[in-house]
């Protein structure tokens, strides 16, 4: 699995008990055989895109506050593709 998608999957795992959109996204990543985050983003519905837009803003900021620059950078790669 591509590294950025692995970070995204790990992030989404924190939300699977709270939101069915997260579960759907996790299944897409695990079963979709996406070669890149761009391929995943192209398959997102509006609802999924909006969901990621909201949680990634918070998760990127959290990673920066924890001084986990690599995680912040990887998640930001997905975030930038959402627009």
Coordinates of N, CA, C and O in Angstrom, one line a residue, residues 1 3 5 8 15-16 19-20 23 25 35-36 38 42 48 51-54 57 60 68 72-73 80:
X1 N 0.8 -1.2 0.0 CA 0.0 0.0 0.0 C 0.9 1.2 0.0 O 1.9 1.3 0.7
X3 N 2.4 4.8 0.8 CA 2.6 5.3 2.2 C 1.5 6.4 2.6 O 1.0 6.4 3.7
X5 N -1.5 6.6 1.6 CA -2.8 6.0 1.8 C -2.8 5.2 3.1 O -3.8 5.1 3.8
X8 N -3.5 7.8 5.7 CA -4.9 8.1 5.7 C -5.8 7.0 6.3 O -6.7 7.3 7.1
X15 N -12.0 7.1 13.4 CA -13.3 7.6 13.2 C -14.4 6.5 12.9 O -15.5 6.8 12.8
X16 N -13.9 5.3 12.7 CA -14.9 4.3 12.2 C -16.0 4.0 13.2 O -17.1 3.6 12.7
X19 N -18.6 7.2 12.6 CA -19.1 7.7 11.3 C -19.1 6.6 10.2 O -18.0 6.1 9.9
X20 N -20.2 6.3 9.6 CA -20.2 5.3 8.5 C -19.4 5.7 7.3 O -18.9 4.9 6.5
X23 N -16.0 4.4 7.6 CA -16.0 2.9 7.3 C -15.9 2.7 5.8 O -15.1 1.9 5.4
X25 N -14.8 4.7 3.5 CA -13.5 5.2 3.0 C -12.4 4.1 3.4 O -11.5 3.8 2.5
X35 N -3.3 2.9 -6.5 CA -1.8 3.1 -6.6 C -1.3 4.4 -6.0 O -0.1 4.6 -5.8
X36 N -2.3 5.3 -5.8 CA -1.9 6.6 -5.3 C -3.1 7.3 -4.6 O -4.2 6.9 -4.8
X38 N -4.1 10.2 -5.4 CA -4.9 10.8 -6.5 C -5.9 9.9 -7.0 O -7.1 10.3 -7.3
X42 N -10.1 10.6 -6.9 CA -10.9 10.7 -8.1 C -12.2 9.8 -8.0 O -13.1 10.1 -8.6
X48 N -18.0 12.0 0.6 CA -16.7 11.5 1.1 C -15.7 12.6 1.0 O -14.9 12.8 1.9
X51 N -16.3 15.1 3.8 CA -15.9 14.4 5.0 C -14.4 14.5 5.3 O -13.9 14.9 6.3
X52 N -13.6 14.1 4.2 CA -12.2 14.2 4.4 C -11.7 15.6 4.5 O -10.7 15.8 5.3
X53 N -12.3 16.5 3.8 CA -11.9 17.9 3.9 C -12.0 18.4 5.4 O -11.1 19.1 5.9
X54 N -13.0 18.0 6.0 CA -13.3 18.4 7.4 C -12.3 17.7 8.4 O -11.6 18.4 9.2
X57 N -8.3 18.6 8.0 CA -7.8 19.9 8.5 C -7.4 19.7 10.0 O -6.4 20.2 10.4
X60 N -4.3 17.2 10.4 CA -3.0 17.9 10.0 C -2.5 18.8 11.1 O -1.3 18.8 11.4
X68 N 4.9 15.9 14.4 CA 5.0 14.8 13.5 C 4.8 15.3 12.1 O 3.8 15.2 11.4
X72 N 1.9 14.9 9.0 CA 1.3 16.1 8.5 C 1.5 16.3 7.0 O 0.5 16.6 6.3
X73 N 2.7 16.0 6.6 CA 3.0 16.2 5.1 C 2.2 15.1 4.3 O 1.6 15.5 3.3
X80 N -4.7 18.4 -0.2 CA -4.5 19.3 -1.4 C -5.2 18.8 -2.6 O -5.7 19.6 -3.4

